[in-house]
Short mmCIF file of C-alpha atoms in Angstrom, two decimals:
data_model
loop_
_atom_site.label_atom_id
_atom_site.label_comp_id
_atom_site.label_asym_id
_atom_site.label_seq_id
_atom_site.Cartn_x
_atom_site.Cartn_y
_atom_site.Cartn_z
CA MET A 1 83.77 123.98 102.34
CA ILE A 2 85.64 122.70 104.98
CA CYS A 3 85.92 119.21 103.45
CA LEU A 4 86.92 120.70 100.27
CA GLY A 5 89.56 122.94 101.82
CA LEU A 6 91.02 119.88 103.66
CA GLY A 7 90.77 117.81 100.55
CA LEU A 8 92.81 120.48 98.47
CA ILE A 9 95.40 120.72 101.09
CA ILE A 10 95.94 117.10 101.45
CA THR A 11 96.21 116.98 97.52
CA ILE A 12 98.76 119.92 97.55
CA ILE A 13 100.94 118.36 100.19
CA ILE A 14 100.68 115.08 98.47
CA ILE A 15 101.71 116.70 94.95
CA ALA A 16 104.52 118.53 96.93
CA PHE A 17 105.72 115.63 98.58
CA ASP A 18 105.78 113.72 95.42
CA PHE A 19 107.94 116.47 93.70
CA LEU A 20 110.26 116.48 96.67
CA ILE A 21 110.81 113.04 96.29
CA SER A 22 111.22 113.00 92.69
CA MET A 23 114.02 115.29 93.17
CA TRP A 24 115.86 113.02 95.61
CA ASP A 25 115.11 110.08 93.07
CA ALA A 26 117.19 111.97 90.75
CA TYR A 27 119.71 113.09 93.02
CA ALA A 28 119.87 109.58 94.60
CA GLY A 29 120.57 108.07 91.01
CA GLY A 30 123.05 110.73 90.17
CA TYR A 31 124.75 109.87 93.37
CA SER A 32 124.86 106.11 92.84
CA LEU A 33 126.28 106.27 89.40
CA GLY A 34 128.73 108.66 90.50
CA MET A 35 129.80 106.36 93.45
CA MET A 36 129.86 103.42 90.93
CA LYS A 37 132.40 105.36 88.52
CA LYS A 38 134.45 106.69 91.74
CA ASN A 39 134.98 102.84 93.05
CA GLY A 40 135.07 100.96 89.72
CA ASP A 41 131.65 99.12 90.37
CA PRO A 42 130.88 96.72 87.25
CA SER A 43 127.31 95.70 88.80
CA LYS A 44 124.78 96.14 86.16
CA PHE A 45 122.24 95.88 88.26
CA ARG A 46 122.94 98.62 90.38
CA LYS A 47 123.71 100.92 87.22
CA ILE A 48 120.13 99.87 85.96
CA SER A 49 118.64 100.41 89.33
CA ALA A 50 120.49 104.07 89.43
CA TYR A 51 119.17 104.98 86.08
CA ALA A 52 115.53 103.61 87.07
CA ALA A 53 115.94 106.30 89.91
CA VAL A 54 116.71 108.86 87.58
CA GLY A 55 113.99 108.00 85.18
CA LEU A 56 111.54 107.71 87.95
CA GLY A 57 112.59 111.28 88.97
CA LEU A 58 112.07 112.66 85.57
CA VAL A 59 108.22 110.93 85.25
CA GLY A 60 107.50 111.66 88.74
CA ALA A 61 108.35 115.41 88.23
CA THR A 62 106.63 115.56 84.82
CA TYR A 63 103.52 113.93 86.33
CA VAL A 64 103.44 116.43 89.19
CA MET A 65 104.26 119.66 87.02
CA ALA A 66 101.55 118.65 84.27
CA ILE A 67 98.89 118.54 87.44
CA VAL A 68 100.24 121.91 88.63
CA ILE A 69 100.28 123.72 85.08
CA GLY A 70 97.18 122.38 84.16
CA PHE A 71 95.24 123.66 87.20
CA ILE A 72 96.91 126.81 87.19
CA ALA A 73 96.07 127.07 83.37
CA TYR A 74 92.51 126.20 84.15
CA TYR A 75 91.95 128.71 86.91
CA LEU A 76 93.57 131.45 84.82
CA ALA A 77 90.91 130.42 82.20
CA TYR A 78 93.50 129.68 79.54
CA ILE A 79 92.25 126.10 79.01
CA SER A 80 88.81 124.36 79.37
CA LEU A 81 87.69 121.82 81.73
CA SER A 82 87.91 119.29 78.93
CA THR A 83 91.45 120.11 78.68
CA LEU A 84 92.31 119.84 82.11
CA GLU A 85 90.40 116.36 82.29
CA PHE A 86 92.66 115.19 79.35
CA VAL A 87 95.77 116.42 81.30
CA LEU A 88 94.98 114.53 84.42
CA SER A 89 93.75 111.34 82.64
CA PHE A 90 96.94 111.31 80.13
CA ASP A 91 99.13 111.81 83.07
CA PHE A 92 97.45 109.19 85.07
CA ILE A 93 97.69 106.61 82.22
CA PHE A 94 100.74 107.09 80.38
CA LEU A 95 102.95 108.45 82.82
CA GLY A 96 101.39 106.32 85.55
CA ILE A 97 102.59 103.34 83.96
CA LEU A 98 106.25 104.45 83.74
CA ILE A 99 106.02 105.53 87.44
CA ILE A 100 105.03 101.73 88.33
CA GLY A 101 107.68 100.33 86.14
CA PHE A 102 110.71 102.42 87.50
CA GLY A 103 109.19 102.15 90.91
CA PHE A 104 109.16 98.23 90.55
CA ILE A 105 112.94 98.21 89.77
CA ILE A 106 113.53 100.33 92.81
CA THR A 107 111.63 98.44 95.02
CA ILE A 108 113.56 95.25 93.97
CA GLN A 109 116.61 96.96 94.94
CA SER A 110 115.30 98.28 98.28
CA ILE A 111 114.33 94.82 99.16
CA ILE A 112 117.93 93.44 98.07
CA ILE A 113 119.76 96.19 100.22
CA ALA A 114 117.39 95.30 103.16
CA ALA A 115 118.19 91.80 102.96
CA LYS A 116 122.08 92.49 102.86
CA ARG A 117 122.20 95.50 105.16
CA ARG A 118 119.55 94.26 107.74
CA SER A 119 119.51 97.88 109.24
CA VAL A 120 116.16 99.68 110.49
CA TRP A 121 116.44 102.36 107.74
CA SER A 122 116.79 99.89 104.88
CA ILE A 123 113.85 97.78 106.02
CA LEU A 124 111.83 100.81 106.38
CA ILE A 125 112.69 102.17 102.88
CA ALA A 126 112.04 98.43 101.45
CA LEU A 127 108.59 98.30 103.25
CA PHE A 128 107.50 101.59 102.14
CA ASN A 129 108.41 101.25 98.50
CA SER A 130 106.48 97.69 98.56
CA PHE A 131 103.51 99.48 99.83
CA ILE A 132 103.39 102.32 97.41
CA ILE A 133 104.13 100.14 94.53
CA ALA A 134 101.19 97.95 95.50
CA PHE A 135 98.99 101.32 96.27
CA ASP A 136 100.13 102.56 92.66
CA ILE A 137 99.03 99.37 91.06
CA TYR A 138 95.66 99.27 92.80
CA ILE A 139 94.94 102.88 92.07
CA TYR A 140 96.19 102.12 88.21
CA VAL A 141 94.06 99.42 87.72
CA THR A 142 90.83 100.54 89.69
CA SER A 143 90.97 103.99 87.67
CA PHE A 144 92.44 102.94 84.22
CA ARG A 145 89.09 102.43 82.32
CA GLU A 146 87.52 105.54 83.70
CA SER A 147 90.73 107.57 82.78
CA LEU A 148 90.59 106.02 79.26
CA SER A 149 87.22 106.86 78.66
CA VAL A 150 88.03 110.83 79.34
CA ILE A 151 90.91 110.42 76.84
CA ARG A 152 88.51 108.74 74.33
CA ARG A 153 85.87 111.38 74.48
CA THR A 154 87.86 114.59 74.49
CA GLY A 155 88.23 116.52 71.63
CA ARG A 156 91.34 116.87 69.33
CA ARG A 157 91.82 120.62 70.12
CA SER A 158 91.57 119.82 73.83
CA GLN A 159 93.71 116.78 73.40
CA GLY A 160 96.45 119.11 71.55
CA ASN A 161 96.39 121.78 74.15
CA GLY A 162 96.78 119.02 77.06
CA LEU A 163 99.61 117.48 75.23
CA MET A 164 101.19 120.66 74.88
CA ILE A 165 100.90 121.20 78.71
CA VAL A 166 102.62 117.93 79.42
CA LEU A 167 105.20 118.75 76.87
CA ILE A 168 105.97 121.88 78.87
CA ALA A 169 105.68 120.18 81.94
CA ALA A 170 108.29 117.40 80.78
CA LEU A 171 110.88 120.30 79.81
CA ILE A 172 110.59 121.79 83.16
CA ALA A 173 110.91 118.75 84.81
CA ALA A 174 114.18 117.63 82.66
CA LEU A 175 115.83 120.81 83.50
CA MET A 176 115.14 120.30 87.44
CA VAL A 177 116.03 116.54 87.44
CA HIS A 178 119.07 117.15 85.40
CA ALA A 179 120.31 119.71 87.88
CA ALA A 180 119.71 117.43 90.77
CA TYR A 181 121.16 114.10 89.13
CA LYS A 182 124.15 116.47 88.31
CA HIS A 183 124.55 117.79 91.99
CA GLY A 184 124.13 113.95 93.18
CA TYR A 185 127.02 112.75 90.71
CA LYS A 186 129.27 115.38 91.72
CA LYS A 187 128.65 114.89 95.11
CA ALA A 188 129.57 111.43 94.94
CA LEU A 189 132.89 112.20 93.13
CA GLY A 190 133.88 114.52 95.83
CA ALA A 191 132.77 112.26 98.43
CA THR A 192 135.23 111.29 101.28
CA PRO A 193 136.21 107.74 101.97
CA GLN A 194 133.43 107.35 105.01
CA GLN A 195 131.02 108.67 102.57
CA SER A 196 131.91 106.19 99.67
CA SER A 197 131.42 103.20 102.01
CA ARG A 198 127.57 104.25 102.58
CA GLY A 199 126.92 104.52 99.01
CA GLY A 200 123.69 105.93 97.49
CA ARG A 201 120.13 105.51 99.19
CA GLY A 202 117.68 104.47 96.78
CA PHE A 203 114.13 105.68 97.25
CA ARG A 204 111.04 106.16 94.97
CA SER A 205 108.14 108.35 93.90
CA THR A 206 105.26 108.71 96.44
CA GLY A 207 101.78 107.35 95.38
CA MET A 208 99.88 108.65 92.13
CA VAL A 209 97.01 111.09 92.14
CA GLU A 210 94.02 109.45 90.56
CA GLY A 211 93.52 111.01 86.94
CA LYS A 212 89.68 110.88 86.99
CA GLY A 213 88.04 113.65 85.13
#
């Protein structure tokens, strides 16, 4: 019971942290885009990185919301265990690969920033991002086959219910991410010259939770 409780607490902490970082990704992406517009920055790579941060925020938030809604629905007996397993596995495979893709772009950006600035903070972010992207890839590769088998053996009704949960999660996440993005964008446009010189701080979503059934 103690081990189960501790494991649950750790999982909740990871999910909560993942969600907060997803919101920060969206905010940072909006801030960077706002700063680029304000300063007339034509850099395509910075723009791509900023949009990648927003995309990462959306995917990460959807990933978390799907897990949360899935567990709540299962706890309240609205869905079956098969549906919950499908949600976790679908979340892991399809949203997980997007997290890795967007995260890779953000990681490259953070390494470039660290090489230019050489500040302790930028180096720590680059190291953190590099570790997390490696961790995400490892978890994805090692758990892909098992998660795919869960999806394949799930009945169509459970799949439909699961996809509905993911869709609801995506809609909720989109609203939250849009709010964070707009806040960052407006914050950048109203920034003082001292704040403008700092630029946006890119970050990325934390590690994925395994989608095993």
